[in-house]
PDB file of C-alpha atoms in Angstrom:
ATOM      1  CA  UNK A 165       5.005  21.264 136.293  1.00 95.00           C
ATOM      2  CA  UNK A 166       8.203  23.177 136.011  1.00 96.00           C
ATOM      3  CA  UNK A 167       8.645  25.724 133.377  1.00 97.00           C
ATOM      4  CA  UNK A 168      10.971  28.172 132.419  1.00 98.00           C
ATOM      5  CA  UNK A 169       9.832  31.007 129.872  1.00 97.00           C
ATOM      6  CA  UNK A 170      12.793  33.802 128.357  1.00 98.00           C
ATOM      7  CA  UNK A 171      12.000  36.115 126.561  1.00 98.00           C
ATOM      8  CA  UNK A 172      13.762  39.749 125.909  1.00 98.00           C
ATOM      9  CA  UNK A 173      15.807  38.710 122.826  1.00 97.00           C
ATOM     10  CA  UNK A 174      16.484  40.464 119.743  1.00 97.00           C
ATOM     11  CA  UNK A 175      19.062  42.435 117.696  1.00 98.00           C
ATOM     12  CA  UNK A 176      21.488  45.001 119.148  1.00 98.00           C
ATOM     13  CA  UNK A 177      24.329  46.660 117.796  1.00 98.00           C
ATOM     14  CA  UNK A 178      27.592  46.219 119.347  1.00 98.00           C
ATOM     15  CA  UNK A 179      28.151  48.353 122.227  1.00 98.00           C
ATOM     16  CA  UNK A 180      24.517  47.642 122.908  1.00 98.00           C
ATOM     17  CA  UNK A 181      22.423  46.481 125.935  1.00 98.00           C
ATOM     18  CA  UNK A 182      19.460  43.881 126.493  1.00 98.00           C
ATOM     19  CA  UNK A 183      17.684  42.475 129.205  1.00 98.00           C
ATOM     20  CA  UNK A 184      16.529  38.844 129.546  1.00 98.00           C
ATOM     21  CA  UNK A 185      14.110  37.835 131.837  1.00 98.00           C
ATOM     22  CA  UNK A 186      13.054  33.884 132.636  1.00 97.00           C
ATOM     23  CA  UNK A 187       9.553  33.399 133.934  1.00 97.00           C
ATOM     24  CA  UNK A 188      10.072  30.774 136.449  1.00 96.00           C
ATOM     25  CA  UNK A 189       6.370  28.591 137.140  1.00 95.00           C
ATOM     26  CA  UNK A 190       5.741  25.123 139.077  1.00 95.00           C
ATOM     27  CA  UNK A 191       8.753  25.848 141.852  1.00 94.00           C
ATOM     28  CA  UNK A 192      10.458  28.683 144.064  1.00 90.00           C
ATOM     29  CA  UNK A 193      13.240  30.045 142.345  1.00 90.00           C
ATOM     30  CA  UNK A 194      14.670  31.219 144.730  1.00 88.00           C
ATOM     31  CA  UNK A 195      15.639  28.240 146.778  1.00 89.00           C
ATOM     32  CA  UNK A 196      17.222  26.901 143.539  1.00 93.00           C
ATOM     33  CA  UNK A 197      21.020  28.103 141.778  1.00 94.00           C
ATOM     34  CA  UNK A 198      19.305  28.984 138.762  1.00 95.00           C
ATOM     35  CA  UNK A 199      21.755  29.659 135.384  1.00 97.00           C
ATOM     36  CA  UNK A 200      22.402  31.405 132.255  1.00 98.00           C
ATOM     37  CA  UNK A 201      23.669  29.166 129.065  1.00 98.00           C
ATOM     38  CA  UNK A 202      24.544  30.358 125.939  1.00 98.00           C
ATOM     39  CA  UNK A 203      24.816  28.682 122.717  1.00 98.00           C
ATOM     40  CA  UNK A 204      26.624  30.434 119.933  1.00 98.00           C
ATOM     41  CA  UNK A 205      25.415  29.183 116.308  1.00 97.00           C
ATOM     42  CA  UNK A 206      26.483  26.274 116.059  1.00 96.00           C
ATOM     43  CA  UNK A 207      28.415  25.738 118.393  1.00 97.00           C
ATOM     44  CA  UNK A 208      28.430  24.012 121.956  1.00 98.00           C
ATOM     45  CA  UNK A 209      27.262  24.825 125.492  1.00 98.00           C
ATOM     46  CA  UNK A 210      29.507  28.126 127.294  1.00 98.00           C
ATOM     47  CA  UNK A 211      28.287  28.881 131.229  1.00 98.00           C
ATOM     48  CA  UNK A 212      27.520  32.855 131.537  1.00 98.00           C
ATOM     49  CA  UNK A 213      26.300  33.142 134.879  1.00 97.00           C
ATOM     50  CA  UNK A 214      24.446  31.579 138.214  1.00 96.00           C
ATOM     51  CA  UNK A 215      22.514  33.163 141.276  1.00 93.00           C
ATOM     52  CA  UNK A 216      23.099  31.679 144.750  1.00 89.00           C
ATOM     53  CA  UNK A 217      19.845  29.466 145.709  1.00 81.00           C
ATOM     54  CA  UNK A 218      21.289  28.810 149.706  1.00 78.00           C
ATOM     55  CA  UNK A 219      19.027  30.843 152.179  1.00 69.00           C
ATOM     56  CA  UNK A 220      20.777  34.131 153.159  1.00 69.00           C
ATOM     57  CA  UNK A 221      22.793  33.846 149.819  1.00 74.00           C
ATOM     58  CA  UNK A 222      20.264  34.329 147.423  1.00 70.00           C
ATOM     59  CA  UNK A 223      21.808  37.630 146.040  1.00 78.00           C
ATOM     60  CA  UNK A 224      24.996  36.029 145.502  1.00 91.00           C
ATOM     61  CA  UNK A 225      26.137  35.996 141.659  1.00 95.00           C
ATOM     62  CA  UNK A 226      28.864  34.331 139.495  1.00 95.00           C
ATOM     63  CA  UNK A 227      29.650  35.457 136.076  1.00 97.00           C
ATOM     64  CA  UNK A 228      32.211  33.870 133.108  1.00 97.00           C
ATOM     65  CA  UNK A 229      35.023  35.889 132.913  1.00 97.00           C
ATOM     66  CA  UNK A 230      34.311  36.408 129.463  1.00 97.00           C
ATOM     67  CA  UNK A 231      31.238  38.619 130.947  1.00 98.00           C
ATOM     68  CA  UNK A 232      32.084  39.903 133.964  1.00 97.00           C
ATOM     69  CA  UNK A 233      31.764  43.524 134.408  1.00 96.00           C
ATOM     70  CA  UNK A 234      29.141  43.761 131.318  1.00 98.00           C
ATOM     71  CA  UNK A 235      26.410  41.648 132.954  1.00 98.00           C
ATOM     72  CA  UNK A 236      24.110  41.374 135.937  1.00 96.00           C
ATOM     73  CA  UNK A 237      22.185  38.683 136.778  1.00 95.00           C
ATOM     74  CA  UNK A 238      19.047  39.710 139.965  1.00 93.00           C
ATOM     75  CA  UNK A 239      16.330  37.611 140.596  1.00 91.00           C
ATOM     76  CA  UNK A 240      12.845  39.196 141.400  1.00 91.00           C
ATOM     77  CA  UNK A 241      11.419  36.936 144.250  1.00 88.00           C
ATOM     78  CA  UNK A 242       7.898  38.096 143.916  1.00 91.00           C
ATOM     79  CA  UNK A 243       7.729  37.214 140.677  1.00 93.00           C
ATOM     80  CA  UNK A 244       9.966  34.329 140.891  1.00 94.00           C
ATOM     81  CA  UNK A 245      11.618  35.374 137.938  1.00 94.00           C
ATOM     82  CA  UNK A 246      15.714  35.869 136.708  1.00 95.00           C
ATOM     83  CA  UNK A 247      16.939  38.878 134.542  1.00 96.00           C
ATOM     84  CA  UNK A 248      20.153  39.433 132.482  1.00 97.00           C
ATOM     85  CA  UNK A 249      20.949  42.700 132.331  1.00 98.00           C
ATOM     86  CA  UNK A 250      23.686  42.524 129.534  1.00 98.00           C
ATOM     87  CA  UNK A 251      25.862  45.968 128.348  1.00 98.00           C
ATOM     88  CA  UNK A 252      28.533  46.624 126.191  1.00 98.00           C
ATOM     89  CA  UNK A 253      27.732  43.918 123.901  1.00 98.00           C
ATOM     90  CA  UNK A 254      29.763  42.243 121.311  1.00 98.00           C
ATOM     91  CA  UNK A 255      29.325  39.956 118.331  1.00 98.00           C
ATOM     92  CA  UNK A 256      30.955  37.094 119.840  1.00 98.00           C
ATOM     93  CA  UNK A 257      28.209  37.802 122.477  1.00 98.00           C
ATOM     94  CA  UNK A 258      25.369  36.609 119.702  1.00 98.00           C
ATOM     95  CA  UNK A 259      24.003  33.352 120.778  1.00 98.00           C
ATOM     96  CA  UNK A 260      20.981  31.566 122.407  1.00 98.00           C
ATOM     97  CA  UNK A 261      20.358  32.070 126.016  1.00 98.00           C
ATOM     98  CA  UNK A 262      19.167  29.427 128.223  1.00 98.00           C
ATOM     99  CA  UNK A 263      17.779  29.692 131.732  1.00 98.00           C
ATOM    100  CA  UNK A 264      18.610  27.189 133.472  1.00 98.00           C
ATOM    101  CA  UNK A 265      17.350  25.297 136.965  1.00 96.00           C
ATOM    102  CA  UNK A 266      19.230  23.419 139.380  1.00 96.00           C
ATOM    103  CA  UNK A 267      18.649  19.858 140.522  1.00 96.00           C
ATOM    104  CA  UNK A 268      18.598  20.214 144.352  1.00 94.00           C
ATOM    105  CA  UNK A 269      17.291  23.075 146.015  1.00 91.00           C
ATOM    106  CA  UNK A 270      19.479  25.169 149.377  1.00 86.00           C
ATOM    107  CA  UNK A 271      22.977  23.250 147.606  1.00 88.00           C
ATOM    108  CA  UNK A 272      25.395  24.181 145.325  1.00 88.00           C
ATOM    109  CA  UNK A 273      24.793  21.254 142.996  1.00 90.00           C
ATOM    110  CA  UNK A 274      24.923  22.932 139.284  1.00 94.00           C
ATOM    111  CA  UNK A 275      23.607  20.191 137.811  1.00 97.00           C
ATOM    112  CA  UNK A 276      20.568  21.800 135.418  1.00 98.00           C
ATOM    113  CA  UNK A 277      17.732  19.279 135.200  1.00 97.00           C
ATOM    114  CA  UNK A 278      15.239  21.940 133.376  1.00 97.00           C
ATOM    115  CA  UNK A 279      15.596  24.404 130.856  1.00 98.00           C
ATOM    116  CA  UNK A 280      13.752  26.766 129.134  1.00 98.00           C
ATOM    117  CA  UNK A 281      13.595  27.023 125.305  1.00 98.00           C
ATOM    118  CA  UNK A 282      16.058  30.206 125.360  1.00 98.00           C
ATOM    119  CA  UNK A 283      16.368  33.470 123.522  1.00 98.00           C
ATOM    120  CA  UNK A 284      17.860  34.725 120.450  1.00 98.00           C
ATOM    121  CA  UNK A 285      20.712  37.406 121.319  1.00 98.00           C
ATOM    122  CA  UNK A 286      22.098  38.786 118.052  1.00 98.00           C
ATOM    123  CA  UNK A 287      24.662  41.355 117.911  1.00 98.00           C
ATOM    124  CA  UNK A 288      25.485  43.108 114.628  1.00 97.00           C
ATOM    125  CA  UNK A 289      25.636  46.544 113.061  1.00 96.00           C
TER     126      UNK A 289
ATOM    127  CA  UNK B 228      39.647  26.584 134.835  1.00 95.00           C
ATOM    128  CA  UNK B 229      38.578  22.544 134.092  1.00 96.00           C
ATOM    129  CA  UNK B 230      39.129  21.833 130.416  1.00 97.00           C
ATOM    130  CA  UNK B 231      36.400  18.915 129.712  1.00 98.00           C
ATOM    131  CA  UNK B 232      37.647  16.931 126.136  1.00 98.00           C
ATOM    132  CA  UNK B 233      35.007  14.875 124.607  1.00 98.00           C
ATOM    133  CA  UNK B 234      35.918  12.177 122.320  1.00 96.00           C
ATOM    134  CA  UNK B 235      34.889  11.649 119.209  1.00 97.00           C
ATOM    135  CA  UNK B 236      33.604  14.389 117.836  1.00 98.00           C
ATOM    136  CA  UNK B 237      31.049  12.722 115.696  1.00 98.00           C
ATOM    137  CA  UNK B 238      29.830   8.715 116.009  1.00 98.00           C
ATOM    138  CA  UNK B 239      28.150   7.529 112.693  1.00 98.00           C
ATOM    139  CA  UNK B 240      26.293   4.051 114.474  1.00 98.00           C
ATOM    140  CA  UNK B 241      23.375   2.220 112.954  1.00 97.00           C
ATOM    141  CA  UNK B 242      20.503   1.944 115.260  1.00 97.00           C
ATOM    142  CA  UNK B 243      20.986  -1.362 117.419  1.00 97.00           C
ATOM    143  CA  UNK B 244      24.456  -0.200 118.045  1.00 98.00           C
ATOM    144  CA  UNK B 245      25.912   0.357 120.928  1.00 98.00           C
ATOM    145  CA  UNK B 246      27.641   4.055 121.655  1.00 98.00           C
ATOM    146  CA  UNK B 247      30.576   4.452 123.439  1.00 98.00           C
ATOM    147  CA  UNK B 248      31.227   8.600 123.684  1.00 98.00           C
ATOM    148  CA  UNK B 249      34.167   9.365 126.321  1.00 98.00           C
ATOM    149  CA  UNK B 250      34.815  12.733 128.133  1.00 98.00           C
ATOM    150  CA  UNK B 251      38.283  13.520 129.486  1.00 98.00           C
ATOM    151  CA  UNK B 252      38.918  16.174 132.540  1.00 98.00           C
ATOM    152  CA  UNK B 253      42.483  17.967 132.545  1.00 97.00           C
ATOM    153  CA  UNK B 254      42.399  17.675 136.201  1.00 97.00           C
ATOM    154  CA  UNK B 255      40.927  15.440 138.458  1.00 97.00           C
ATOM    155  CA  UNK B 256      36.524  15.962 139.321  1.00 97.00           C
ATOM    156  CA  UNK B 257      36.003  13.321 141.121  1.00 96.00           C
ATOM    157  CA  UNK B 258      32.644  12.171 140.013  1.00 96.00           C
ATOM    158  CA  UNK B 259      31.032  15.605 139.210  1.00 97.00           C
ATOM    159  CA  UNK B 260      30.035  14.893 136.174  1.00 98.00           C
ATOM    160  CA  UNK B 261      26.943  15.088 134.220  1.00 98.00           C
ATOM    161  CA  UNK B 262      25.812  14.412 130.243  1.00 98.00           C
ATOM    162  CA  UNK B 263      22.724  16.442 128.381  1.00 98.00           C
ATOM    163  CA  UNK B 264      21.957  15.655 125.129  1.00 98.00           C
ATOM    164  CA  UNK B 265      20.970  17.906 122.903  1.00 98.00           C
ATOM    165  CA  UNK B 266      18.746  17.561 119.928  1.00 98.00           C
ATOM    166  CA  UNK B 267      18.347  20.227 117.087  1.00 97.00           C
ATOM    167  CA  UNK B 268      16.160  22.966 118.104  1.00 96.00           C
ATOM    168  CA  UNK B 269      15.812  22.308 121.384  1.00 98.00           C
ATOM    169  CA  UNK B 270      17.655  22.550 124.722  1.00 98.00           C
ATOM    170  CA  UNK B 271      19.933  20.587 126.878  1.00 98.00           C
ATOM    171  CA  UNK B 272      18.013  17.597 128.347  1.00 98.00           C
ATOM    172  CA  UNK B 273      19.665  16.293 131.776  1.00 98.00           C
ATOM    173  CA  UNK B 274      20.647  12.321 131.150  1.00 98.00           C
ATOM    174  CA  UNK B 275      23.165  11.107 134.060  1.00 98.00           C
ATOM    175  CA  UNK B 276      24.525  13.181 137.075  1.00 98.00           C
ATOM    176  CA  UNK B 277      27.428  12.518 139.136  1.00 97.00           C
ATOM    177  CA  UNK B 278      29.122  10.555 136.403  1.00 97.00           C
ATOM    178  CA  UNK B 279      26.319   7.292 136.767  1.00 98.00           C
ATOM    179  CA  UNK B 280      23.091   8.728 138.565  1.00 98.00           C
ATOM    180  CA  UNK B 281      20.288   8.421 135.628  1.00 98.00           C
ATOM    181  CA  UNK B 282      17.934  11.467 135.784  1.00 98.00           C
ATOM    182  CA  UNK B 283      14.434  11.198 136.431  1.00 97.00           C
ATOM    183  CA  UNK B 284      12.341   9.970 133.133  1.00 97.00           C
ATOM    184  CA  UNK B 285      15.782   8.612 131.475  1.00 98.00           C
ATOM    185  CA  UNK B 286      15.566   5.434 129.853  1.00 98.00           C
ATOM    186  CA  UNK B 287      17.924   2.498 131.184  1.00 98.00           C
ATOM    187  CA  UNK B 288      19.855   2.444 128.066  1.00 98.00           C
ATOM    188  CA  UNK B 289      21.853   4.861 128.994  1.00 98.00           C
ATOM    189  CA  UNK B 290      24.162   4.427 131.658  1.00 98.00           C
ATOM    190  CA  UNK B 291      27.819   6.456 132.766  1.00 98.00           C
ATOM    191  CA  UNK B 292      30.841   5.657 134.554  1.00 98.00           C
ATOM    192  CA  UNK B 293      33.839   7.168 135.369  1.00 98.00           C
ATOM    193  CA  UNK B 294      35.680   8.881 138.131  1.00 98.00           C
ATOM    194  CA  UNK B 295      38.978  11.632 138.690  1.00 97.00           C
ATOM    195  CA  UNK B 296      39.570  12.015 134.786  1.00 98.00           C
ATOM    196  CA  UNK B 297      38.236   9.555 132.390  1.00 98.00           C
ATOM    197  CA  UNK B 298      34.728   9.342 132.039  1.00 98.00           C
ATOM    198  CA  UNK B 299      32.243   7.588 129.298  1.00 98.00           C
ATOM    199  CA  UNK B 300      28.541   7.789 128.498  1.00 98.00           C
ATOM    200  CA  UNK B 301      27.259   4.845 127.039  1.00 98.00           C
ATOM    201  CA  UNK B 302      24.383   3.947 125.078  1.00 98.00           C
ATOM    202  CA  UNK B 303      23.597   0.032 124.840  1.00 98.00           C
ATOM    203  CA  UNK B 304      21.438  -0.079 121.457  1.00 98.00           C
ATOM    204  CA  UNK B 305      20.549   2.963 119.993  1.00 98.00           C
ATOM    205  CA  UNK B 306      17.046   4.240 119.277  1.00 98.00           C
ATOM    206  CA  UNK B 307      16.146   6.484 116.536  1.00 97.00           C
ATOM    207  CA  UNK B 308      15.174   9.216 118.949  1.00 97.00           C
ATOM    208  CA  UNK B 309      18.819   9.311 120.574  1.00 98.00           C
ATOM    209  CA  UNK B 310      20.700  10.418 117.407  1.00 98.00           C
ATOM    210  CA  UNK B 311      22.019  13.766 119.267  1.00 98.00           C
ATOM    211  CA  UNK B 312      24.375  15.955 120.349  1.00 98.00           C
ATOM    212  CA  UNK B 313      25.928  14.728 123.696  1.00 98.00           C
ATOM    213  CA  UNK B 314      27.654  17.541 126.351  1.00 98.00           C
ATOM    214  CA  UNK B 315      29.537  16.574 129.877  1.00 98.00           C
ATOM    215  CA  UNK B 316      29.751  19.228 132.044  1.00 98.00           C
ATOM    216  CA  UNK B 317      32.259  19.328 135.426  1.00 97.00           C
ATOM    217  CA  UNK B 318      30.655  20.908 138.377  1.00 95.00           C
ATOM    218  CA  UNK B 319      33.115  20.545 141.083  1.00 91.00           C
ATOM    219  CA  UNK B 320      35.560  23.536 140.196  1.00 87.00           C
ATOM    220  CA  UNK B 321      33.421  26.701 139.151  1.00 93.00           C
ATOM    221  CA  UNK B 322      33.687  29.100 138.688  1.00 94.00           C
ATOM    222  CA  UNK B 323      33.551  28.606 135.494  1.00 96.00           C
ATOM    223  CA  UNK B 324      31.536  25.693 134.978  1.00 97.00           C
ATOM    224  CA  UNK B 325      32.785  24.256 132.058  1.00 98.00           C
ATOM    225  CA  UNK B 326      30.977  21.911 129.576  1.00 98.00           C
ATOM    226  CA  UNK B 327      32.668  19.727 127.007  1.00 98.00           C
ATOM    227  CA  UNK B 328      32.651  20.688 123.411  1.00 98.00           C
ATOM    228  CA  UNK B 329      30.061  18.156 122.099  1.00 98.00           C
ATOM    229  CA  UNK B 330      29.812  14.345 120.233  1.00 98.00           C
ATOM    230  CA  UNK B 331      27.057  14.180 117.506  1.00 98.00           C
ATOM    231  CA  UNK B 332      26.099  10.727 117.838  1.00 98.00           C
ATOM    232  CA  UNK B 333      24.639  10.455 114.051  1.00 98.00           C
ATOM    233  CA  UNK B 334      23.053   7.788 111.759  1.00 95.00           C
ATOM    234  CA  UNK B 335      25.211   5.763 109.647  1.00 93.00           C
TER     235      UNK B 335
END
């Protein structure tokens, strides 16, 4: 069964960093594009960031421009696991965190059949 | 960047009903689209890919069409359980993948 477990959440203050980390169980990760979603209160669905799932791209990353240059998304393959290293946050940066699995694995599909439950990012003095 | 327009923003429908929730690309995806809907609480569940490919486990009431611009979701009688939050999301130019700012499909 496919699962995908976050965790790492919590409150920062602004200027800040956190690290989320999906716990990936039932498939190889790292033969998938696997995603970060965010969710803002209330609001709708924003793309943040994906790693490259095609063999001898796997290290490949793609961020939102509205996150580029603060965070890093790695994979760890032995643990078949995602991180999101995220600095220099911001309060506009305060939303739920989805991981995020692709449908097809070795494509570029982005179409995210599973997701995990997310994590609570809050930023605020 | 594809801007995804999803129309209307909220659907008051009885159950029974039939739903009818459109989502409009500003430029032309061919049919890279998909829908998740989205129920308080929880996370974005997969419904349709490539604008009318149901995903595994979805019921047949739901069914999408669409191609290049105009796309719609439909629902042909509504079941409690499907009073939700509805997303389309463009996957052909990315980055950024874009999603569509949301219908709430709510009871009447």
């Amino acid at each position: 069964e496919v699962q995908l477990l976050e965790s790492g959440g919590g409150l920062v203050q602004p200027g800040g960093s956190l690290r989320l980390s999906c716990a990936a169980s039932g498939f190889t990760s790292s033969t998938f594009f696997m995603a970060w979603v965010r969710q803002a209160p209330g609001k709708g669905l924003e793309w943040v960031s994906a790693v490259d799932g095609r063999s001898g791209r796997s290290d490949d990353t793609y961020y939102a421009d509205s996150v580029k240059g603060r965070f890093t998304m790695s994979r760890d393959i032995s643990k078949n696991t995602l991180s999101l290293q995220m600095h220099s946050l911001r309060p506009e940066d305060t939303a739920i965190y989805f991981c995020a699995k692709t449908l097809r694995s070795g494509t570029a599909d982005m179409i995210f059949d599973f997701w995990g439950q997310g994590a609570l990012v809050t930023v605020s003095s | 960047e594809v801007v995804l327009t999803q129309s209307p923003a909220t659907l008051s429908l009885s159950p029974g009903e039939r739903a009818t929730l459109s989502c409009r690309a500003s430029q032309s995806i061919s049919n890279y689209l998909a829908w998740y809907q989205q129920k308080p609480g929880q996370p974005p569940r997969l419904l349709i890919y490539d604008a009318s490919n149901r995903a595994t486990g979805i019921p047949a009431r739901f069914s999408g069409s669409g191609s290049g611009t105009d796309f719609t979701l439909t629902i042909s009688s509504l079941e409690p359980e499907d009073f939700a939050v509805y997303y389309c999301q463009q996957r052909v130019h990315w980055p950024p993948l874009t999603f569509g700012g949301g219908t709430k499909v709510e009871i009447k």
